[in-house]
Short mmCIF file of C-alpha atoms in Angstrom, two decimals:
data_model
loop_
_atom_site.label_atom_id
_atom_site.label_comp_id
_atom_site.label_asym_id
_atom_site.label_seq_id
_atom_site.Cartn_x
_atom_site.Cartn_y
_atom_site.Cartn_z
CA UNK A 1 91.82 13.78 115.69
CA UNK A 2 95.57 13.15 114.20
CA UNK A 3 96.40 10.90 111.37
CA UNK A 4 99.50 8.72 111.34
CA UNK A 5 101.65 7.87 108.84
CA UNK A 6 103.09 3.75 108.35
CA UNK A 7 106.62 3.78 109.25
CA UNK A 8 109.22 4.80 107.19
CA UNK A 9 111.95 4.38 108.99
CA UNK A 10 115.34 6.31 107.13
CA UNK A 11 118.10 3.89 105.87
CA UNK A 12 120.90 3.76 108.16
CA UNK A 13 124.47 2.52 108.45
CA UNK A 14 124.82 1.18 111.92
CA UNK A 15 128.81 1.25 112.97
CA UNK A 16 128.15 2.00 117.11
CA UNK A 17 129.08 -0.57 119.12
CA UNK A 18 125.37 -1.50 119.43
CA UNK A 19 122.98 -1.81 118.15
CA UNK A 20 123.93 -2.64 114.83
CA UNK A 21 122.25 -3.78 111.36
CA UNK A 22 120.12 -6.63 111.69
CA UNK A 23 120.86 -9.65 109.67
CA UNK A 24 117.97 -9.54 106.30
CA UNK A 25 117.56 -13.02 106.59
CA UNK A 26 116.62 -12.50 110.57
CA UNK A 27 114.05 -9.87 109.49
CA UNK A 28 112.39 -11.70 107.37
CA UNK A 29 112.64 -15.00 109.53
CA UNK A 30 110.90 -12.30 112.05
CA UNK A 31 107.68 -11.82 109.73
CA UNK A 32 106.61 -15.45 109.55
CA UNK A 33 103.29 -16.36 110.95
CA UNK A 34 102.77 -16.53 114.89
CA UNK A 35 102.76 -19.60 116.88
CA UNK A 36 101.62 -20.95 119.60
CA UNK A 37 103.86 -20.88 122.84
CA UNK A 38 103.14 -24.62 123.34
CA UNK A 39 102.50 -25.49 119.25
CA UNK A 40 105.00 -28.30 118.37
CA UNK A 41 106.22 -26.58 115.74
CA UNK A 42 107.13 -24.02 118.04
CA UNK A 43 108.82 -26.23 120.99
CA UNK A 44 110.64 -27.54 118.36
CA UNK A 45 111.91 -24.27 117.58
CA UNK A 46 112.73 -23.63 121.14
CA UNK A 47 114.91 -26.89 121.73
CA UNK A 48 116.99 -26.09 118.64
CA UNK A 49 117.54 -22.73 119.57
CA UNK A 50 118.85 -24.12 122.70
CA UNK A 51 121.52 -26.35 121.27
CA UNK A 52 122.86 -23.79 118.86
CA UNK A 53 123.57 -21.87 121.75
CA UNK A 54 125.57 -24.04 123.29
CA UNK A 55 127.80 -24.53 119.85
CA UNK A 56 127.96 -20.40 119.68
CA UNK A 57 128.59 -20.30 123.75
CA UNK A 58 130.95 -23.23 123.41
CA UNK A 59 129.42 -25.26 126.22
CA UNK A 60 128.05 -28.49 126.82
CA UNK A 61 125.97 -27.17 130.05
CA UNK A 62 122.53 -27.88 130.17
CA UNK A 63 120.84 -24.95 130.08
CA UNK A 64 121.49 -22.37 127.51
CA UNK A 65 118.18 -20.42 126.22
CA UNK A 66 117.20 -16.73 126.05
CA UNK A 67 115.41 -14.27 128.93
CA UNK A 68 112.96 -12.32 127.39
CA UNK A 69 114.16 -8.36 127.65
CA UNK A 70 117.47 -6.87 126.73
CA UNK A 71 120.93 -7.61 127.37
CA UNK A 72 120.44 -6.53 131.11
CA UNK A 73 117.84 -8.69 131.39
CA UNK A 74 119.89 -11.83 131.05
CA UNK A 75 122.34 -9.99 133.75
CA UNK A 76 119.18 -9.13 136.33
CA UNK A 77 118.15 -12.83 135.74
CA UNK A 78 120.96 -14.59 136.21
CA UNK A 79 122.28 -12.19 139.59
CA UNK A 80 118.94 -11.29 140.91
CA UNK A 81 118.50 -16.00 141.10
CA UNK A 82 121.79 -16.56 142.17
CA UNK A 83 122.40 -13.39 144.76
CA UNK A 84 120.89 -13.75 148.74
CA UNK A 85 120.65 -11.61 151.07
CA UNK A 86 124.44 -10.66 152.23
CA UNK A 87 126.33 -12.75 149.81
CA UNK A 88 129.29 -11.23 149.10
CA UNK A 89 129.66 -10.33 145.36
CA UNK A 90 133.29 -8.98 144.18
CA UNK A 91 132.92 -6.73 140.92
CA UNK A 92 136.49 -5.70 138.93
CA UNK A 93 135.14 -2.64 137.41
CA UNK A 94 136.85 -1.14 134.37
CA UNK A 95 134.23 0.74 132.47
CA UNK A 96 130.73 1.53 132.28
CA UNK A 97 129.02 -1.63 132.80
CA UNK A 98 130.93 -3.50 135.78
CA UNK A 99 128.94 -0.22 137.49
CA UNK A 100 125.81 -1.76 135.96
CA UNK A 101 126.62 -5.57 137.53
CA UNK A 102 127.26 -3.15 140.72
CA UNK A 103 123.55 -1.49 140.79
CA UNK A 104 122.09 -4.82 140.12
CA UNK A 105 124.11 -6.12 142.73
CA UNK A 106 123.51 -3.85 145.74
CA UNK A 107 119.37 -4.16 144.56
CA UNK A 108 119.54 -7.95 145.55
CA UNK A 109 120.87 -6.65 149.01
CA UNK A 110 124.37 -8.41 148.61
CA UNK A 111 127.82 -7.19 150.22
CA UNK A 112 129.57 -5.72 147.45
CA UNK A 113 133.54 -5.54 147.07
CA UNK A 114 134.79 -3.69 144.23
CA UNK A 115 138.36 -3.26 142.44
CA UNK A 116 138.85 0.03 139.91
CA UNK A 117 141.35 0.21 137.34
CA UNK A 118 141.48 2.86 134.77
CA UNK A 119 139.12 2.89 132.13
CA UNK A 120 141.34 2.32 129.03
CA UNK A 121 142.84 -0.57 131.03
CA UNK A 122 141.84 -4.00 131.79
CA UNK A 123 143.29 -6.20 134.98
CA UNK A 124 145.88 -8.23 135.37
CA UNK A 125 144.42 -11.80 136.05
CA UNK A 126 146.21 -12.51 139.02
CA UNK A 127 145.65 -9.14 140.41
CA UNK A 128 141.93 -9.86 140.07
CA UNK A 129 142.52 -13.52 141.55
CA UNK A 130 144.59 -12.05 144.51
CA UNK A 131 141.54 -9.83 145.46
CA UNK A 132 139.33 -13.26 145.20
CA UNK A 133 141.18 -15.36 147.79
CA UNK A 134 141.16 -11.83 150.29
CA UNK A 135 137.29 -11.17 149.90
CA UNK A 136 136.39 -14.92 149.45
CA UNK A 137 133.15 -13.94 147.85
CA UNK A 138 129.96 -16.78 146.40
CA UNK A 139 130.29 -14.66 143.39
CA UNK A 140 132.33 -13.21 140.73
CA UNK A 141 130.47 -11.11 138.52
CA UNK A 142 132.93 -9.58 135.59
CA UNK A 143 132.24 -7.62 131.96
CA UNK A 144 134.32 -9.66 129.25
CA UNK A 145 134.06 -6.94 126.29
CA UNK A 146 133.53 -3.22 127.79
CA UNK A 147 132.07 -1.41 124.69
CA UNK A 148 132.26 1.84 126.35
CA UNK A 149 135.98 1.75 126.77
CA UNK A 150 136.59 -0.86 123.66
CA UNK A 151 138.68 -3.12 125.99
CA UNK A 152 138.58 -6.93 126.77
CA UNK A 153 140.01 -8.80 130.15
CA UNK A 154 141.35 -11.85 129.48
CA UNK A 155 139.43 -14.75 131.70
CA UNK A 156 141.50 -18.17 130.70
CA UNK A 157 142.73 -17.83 134.46
CA UNK A 158 140.32 -16.09 136.77
CA UNK A 159 137.91 -19.02 135.51
CA UNK A 160 139.68 -21.68 136.49
CA UNK A 161 140.95 -19.79 139.99
CA UNK A 162 136.98 -18.97 141.31
CA UNK A 163 135.93 -23.28 140.50
CA UNK A 164 139.05 -24.21 142.52
CA UNK A 165 138.28 -21.69 145.19
CA UNK A 166 134.29 -22.19 145.04
CA UNK A 167 133.71 -19.25 143.99
CA UNK A 168 131.27 -18.94 141.05
CA UNK A 169 132.43 -16.65 137.62
CA UNK A 170 129.22 -15.06 136.47
CA UNK A 171 130.65 -13.26 132.87
CA UNK A 172 129.09 -10.52 130.87
CA UNK A 173 130.03 -11.37 127.26
CA UNK A 174 126.80 -9.60 125.84
CA UNK A 175 129.32 -7.28 123.12
CA UNK A 176 131.35 -10.54 122.99
CA UNK A 177 129.21 -13.93 121.79
CA UNK A 178 129.38 -14.33 118.34
CA UNK A 179 132.19 -11.54 117.61
CA UNK A 180 135.35 -13.37 119.14
CA UNK A 181 135.90 -16.42 121.22
CA UNK A 182 133.77 -17.06 124.53
CA UNK A 183 135.10 -20.39 125.70
CA UNK A 184 132.52 -21.15 128.39
CA UNK A 185 133.62 -24.99 129.47
CA UNK A 186 137.33 -24.27 128.56
CA UNK A 187 137.52 -21.24 130.87
CA UNK A 188 135.52 -22.62 132.95
CA UNK A 189 132.86 -19.89 133.32
CA UNK A 190 129.70 -20.83 135.41
CA UNK A 191 127.16 -18.27 133.64
CA UNK A 192 127.73 -16.16 130.60
CA UNK A 193 125.15 -13.84 129.98
CA UNK A 194 125.37 -12.92 125.49
CA UNK A 195 122.92 -10.33 124.05
CA UNK A 196 121.27 -10.10 120.41
CA UNK A 197 122.00 -6.39 119.59
CA UNK A 198 125.62 -6.87 119.04
CA UNK A 199 127.49 -9.34 116.90
CA UNK A 200 124.97 -11.75 116.34
CA UNK A 201 122.18 -9.34 114.63
CA UNK A 202 119.25 -10.03 116.14
CA UNK A 203 117.10 -6.99 117.13
CA UNK A 204 117.41 -6.30 120.73
CA UNK A 205 115.05 -7.90 123.19
CA UNK A 206 116.81 -11.59 124.29
CA UNK A 207 119.13 -11.99 126.26
CA UNK A 208 120.68 -15.45 125.29
CA UNK A 209 122.51 -16.89 128.80
CA UNK A 210 124.21 -20.18 129.84
CA UNK A 211 124.72 -21.84 133.35
CA UNK A 212 126.28 -25.09 134.51
CA UNK A 213 125.41 -27.50 137.66
CA UNK A 214 127.01 -25.42 140.42
CA UNK A 215 124.68 -22.39 139.76
CA UNK A 216 120.95 -24.38 139.21
CA UNK A 217 122.21 -26.27 142.50
CA UNK A 218 121.63 -22.70 143.66
CA UNK A 219 118.59 -22.15 141.85
CA UNK A 220 116.74 -24.81 143.43
CA UNK A 221 117.30 -24.43 147.02
CA UNK A 222 115.54 -21.60 145.98
CA UNK A 223 113.03 -22.55 143.98
CA UNK A 224 109.13 -21.58 144.65
CA UNK A 225 106.61 -22.32 141.79
CA UNK A 226 103.86 -19.62 142.37
CA UNK A 227 100.23 -20.86 143.92
CA UNK A 228 98.47 -20.26 140.46
CA UNK A 229 100.33 -23.03 138.31
CA UNK A 230 101.90 -25.47 140.89
CA UNK A 231 101.53 -29.06 141.65
CA UNK A 232 101.13 -31.00 144.66
CA UNK A 233 105.03 -31.47 144.24
CA UNK A 234 106.22 -27.83 144.01
CA UNK A 235 107.47 -26.17 146.68
CA UNK A 236 105.31 -23.00 147.23
CA UNK A 237 107.45 -21.64 150.28
CA UNK A 238 111.07 -21.74 150.66
CA UNK A 239 113.23 -20.04 153.03
CA UNK A 240 114.40 -17.31 150.69
CA UNK A 241 112.86 -17.30 147.32
CA UNK A 242 114.55 -15.67 144.16
CA UNK A 243 113.00 -12.02 144.62
CA UNK A 244 111.72 -11.54 141.24
CA UNK A 245 109.35 -13.51 139.18
CA UNK A 246 109.90 -13.03 135.74
CA UNK A 247 113.46 -13.58 136.33
CA UNK A 248 113.08 -16.43 138.24
CA UNK A 249 115.61 -18.99 136.79
CA UNK A 250 114.43 -21.85 138.62
CA UNK A 251 110.70 -21.41 137.07
CA UNK A 252 112.17 -20.38 133.20
CA UNK A 253 114.02 -23.72 133.36
CA UNK A 254 110.92 -25.32 133.72
CA UNK A 255 109.23 -23.33 130.75
CA UNK A 256 112.33 -24.06 128.58
CA UNK A 257 112.46 -27.69 129.91
CA UNK A 258 110.09 -30.64 129.05
CA UNK A 259 107.75 -29.55 131.67
CA UNK A 260 107.26 -26.19 129.63
CA UNK A 261 105.61 -24.95 133.06
CA UNK A 262 103.09 -21.98 131.70
CA UNK A 263 105.52 -18.95 133.40
CA UNK A 264 104.84 -16.09 130.56
CA UNK A 265 104.07 -15.99 126.87
CA UNK A 266 106.62 -16.17 124.76
CA UNK A 267 108.22 -13.18 122.64
CA UNK A 268 107.35 -15.85 119.13
CA UNK A 269 108.43 -13.18 117.02
CA UNK A 270 111.85 -12.33 118.94
CA UNK A 271 112.59 -16.23 118.59
CA UNK A 272 112.40 -16.89 115.63
CA UNK A 273 114.83 -14.05 114.74
CA UNK A 274 116.99 -15.59 117.35
CA UNK A 275 117.10 -18.53 115.76
CA UNK A 276 118.06 -17.50 112.73
CA UNK A 277 120.77 -15.14 114.17
CA UNK A 278 122.35 -18.26 115.89
CA UNK A 279 121.69 -20.61 112.65
CA UNK A 280 123.61 -17.69 110.88
CA UNK A 281 126.78 -18.03 113.11
CA UNK A 282 127.05 -21.78 113.12
CA UNK A 283 126.53 -21.36 109.33
CA UNK A 284 129.49 -19.14 108.51
CA UNK A 285 131.25 -20.94 111.57
CA UNK A 286 132.52 -19.34 114.79
CA UNK A 287 136.22 -19.21 113.65
CA UNK A 288 135.65 -17.68 110.13
CA UNK A 289 133.39 -15.35 112.08
CA UNK A 290 135.66 -14.41 114.28
CA UNK A 291 138.80 -13.95 111.52
CA UNK A 292 135.94 -11.79 109.73
CA UNK A 293 135.66 -9.41 112.51
CA UNK A 294 139.55 -9.46 113.16
CA UNK A 295 139.75 -8.38 109.67
CA UNK A 296 137.75 -4.99 109.20
CA UNK A 297 139.17 -4.25 112.71
CA UNK A 298 142.39 -4.33 111.40
CA UNK A 299 140.90 -2.54 108.40
CA UNK A 300 139.09 0.30 110.30
CA UNK A 301 142.50 0.65 112.73
CA UNK A 302 144.92 1.24 109.62
CA UNK A 303 142.51 3.46 107.83
CA UNK A 304 141.69 5.03 110.63
CA UNK A 305 145.89 6.07 112.08
CA UNK A 306 146.67 6.77 108.43
CA UNK A 307 144.43 9.44 107.95
CA UNK A 308 146.05 11.02 110.93
CA UNK A 309 143.66 10.59 113.58
CA UNK A 310 145.15 8.68 117.17
CA UNK A 311 143.62 5.20 118.66
CA UNK A 312 142.34 5.25 122.11
CA UNK A 313 142.99 1.52 122.40
CA UNK A 314 145.44 0.72 120.22
CA UNK A 315 146.53 -1.83 122.99
CA UNK A 316 146.64 -5.46 123.09
CA UNK A 317 143.63 -5.81 125.15
CA UNK A 318 141.38 -3.97 122.47
CA UNK A 319 138.40 -5.51 121.87
CA UNK A 320 137.94 -6.20 118.00
CA UNK A 321 134.69 -5.33 117.38
CA UNK A 322 134.64 -1.81 118.94
CA UNK A 323 137.78 0.76 117.57
CA UNK A 324 137.65 3.96 119.73
CA UNK A 325 139.75 7.00 117.82
CA UNK A 326 140.27 10.40 120.33
CA UNK A 327 138.58 13.34 119.26
CA UNK A 328 140.90 15.81 117.60
CA UNK A 329 142.02 19.22 120.06
CA UNK A 330 138.93 21.74 119.25
CA UNK A 331 136.57 19.74 118.01
CA UNK A 332 132.94 19.00 118.95
CA UNK A 333 132.65 15.78 118.72
CA UNK A 334 128.65 15.57 118.72
CA UNK A 335 129.20 17.80 115.56
CA UNK A 336 131.28 15.23 114.03
CA UNK A 337 128.38 12.73 114.99
CA UNK A 338 125.61 14.73 114.06
CA UNK A 339 126.86 15.86 110.46
CA UNK A 340 127.66 12.53 109.99
CA UNK A 341 124.06 11.08 110.55
CA UNK A 342 122.75 13.77 108.58
CA UNK A 343 124.55 13.76 105.10
CA UNK A 344 125.86 10.18 105.37
CA UNK A 345 123.03 8.23 107.20
CA UNK A 346 126.36 6.80 109.27
CA UNK A 347 125.57 6.83 113.05
CA UNK A 348 128.69 6.25 114.79
CA UNK A 349 128.43 6.66 119.25
CA UNK A 350 130.48 8.60 121.88
CA UNK A 351 131.22 7.21 125.43
CA UNK A 352 130.10 7.56 129.31
CA UNK A 353 131.78 8.95 132.36
CA UNK A 354 135.28 9.90 131.86
CA UNK A 355 135.81 9.34 128.45
CA UNK A 356 132.39 11.48 127.36
CA UNK A 357 133.21 14.07 125.26
CA UNK A 358 136.90 12.58 124.81
CA UNK A 359 136.39 9.37 122.17
CA UNK A 360 134.48 8.19 119.33
CA UNK A 361 133.66 4.71 119.20
CA UNK A 362 133.28 2.80 115.99
CA UNK A 363 131.79 -0.84 116.08
CA UNK A 364 132.37 -3.47 113.70
CA UNK A 365 129.98 -6.14 114.80
CA UNK A 366 127.84 -9.04 113.32
CA UNK A 367 126.03 -7.78 109.90
CA UNK A 368 127.70 -4.37 110.42
CA UNK A 369 131.09 -5.83 110.46
CA UNK A 370 131.30 -5.27 106.35
CA UNK A 371 134.05 -4.15 103.66
CA UNK A 372 131.51 -1.49 102.45
CA UNK A 373 130.68 -0.28 106.15
CA UNK A 374 133.88 -0.13 106.70
CA UNK A 375 135.44 2.01 103.45
CA UNK A 376 132.21 4.16 104.16
CA UNK A 377 132.79 4.87 107.95
CA UNK A 378 135.86 5.98 107.12
CA UNK A 379 135.32 8.36 103.38
CA UNK A 380 132.51 9.77 105.23
CA UNK A 381 134.51 10.77 108.33
CA UNK A 382 137.52 12.33 106.34
CA UNK A 383 134.75 14.22 104.95
CA UNK A 384 133.42 15.75 108.06
CA UNK A 385 136.57 16.71 109.57
CA UNK A 386 137.58 18.31 106.80
CA UNK A 387 134.64 20.21 107.02
CA UNK A 388 135.05 20.78 110.75
CA UNK A 389 138.69 22.45 109.53
CA UNK A 390 140.64 19.31 110.69
CA UNK A 391 143.68 18.93 108.71
CA UNK A 392 144.56 15.02 107.57
CA UNK A 393 146.12 13.15 105.06
CA UNK A 394 143.65 13.59 102.56
CA UNK A 395 143.02 10.32 100.70
CA UNK A 396 145.32 8.09 102.56
CA UNK A 397 142.92 6.42 105.17
CA UNK A 398 140.89 4.83 102.11
CA UNK A 399 143.86 3.74 100.77
CA UNK A 400 145.36 2.45 103.96
CA UNK A 401 141.93 0.34 103.98
CA UNK A 402 142.35 -0.65 100.86
CA UNK A 403 145.94 -2.22 101.69
CA UNK A 404 144.11 -4.62 104.44
CA UNK A 405 141.88 -5.73 101.73
CA UNK A 406 143.67 -6.51 99.31
CA UNK A 407 145.90 -8.43 100.94
CA UNK A 408 143.84 -11.03 101.69
CA UNK A 409 142.32 -11.09 98.16
#
């Protein structure tokens, strides 16, 4: 019989676009004792988490709570709860995760309409608005921050245009929530999905979401409470019920609301972590947190350019928390990544689809977004590239990053 040793994970400096390093305060919170899911002490934490999520999403929506599961569980919960067979869904695609939205909508038997732009670009908002007018969809689903390309799609005109046209605007803000402004109410977004494992610096395993009354009306019309827990007042037969039981937002509302419907067993420890993570975000302050991400982005970018490397996403629509670097000609990108991990304990990312093997992606998100991490990855990358025979401006990258930091001290 095998004898297994206790877990002893190696220390890593995680500089990917997710997951990122978890704030030690979150880890401490997650080590606290388990409570029953209907214990008053726990339901109080649930209510507090909802209150804080509203502030992080910058919304006054009644509903702001997490879905138990990784980020795509939140996407699937919203899309599957809103989309009925035959509904038109418009999806602008500018990277990998637009294709994910399409995949989930297709599985819910939507009539899909897509528009595309080259990876590394984003859409002029008017292009999306004009396409929406042509298609007249029930839902426009779009990614805010596309980590596969390091680009961020503006939404401030799209949301109001959807509202005026009676179209639901559902946004994947997994990469952006907690790191750059996501103004749910100001941009008139109907539903937004966040992620824990990126700028919130909480382990992957929950997907914070928020949605407004327009979405809630659809949920109410499709609500079907399972017979084992339904009361005489609950509908048990509806025309087109939400296909998923686990991701049924109409029942999850009752779980997170005063009714406390016994839908599932809550992921207690994950909620501890999320509550602490959003508390830390609000303690730092949204504006200060966004500025911190911009500062470390600038230091990293200046360091990379001074080193003699070329950025892939040095554009006005750059995602502030993901910096993409063109892999120099003749260099094995995976070999560089492996050496960074093996020799320095640093993890950076490659990319997907048409960009696979062409760029590296470095994330500066949440707790990973710190000066010591940025300086470490710049110096380590220079050393590894030198071992791979790349001619660089030796020492210039680190000095350029230090110049950025000293300019604000």
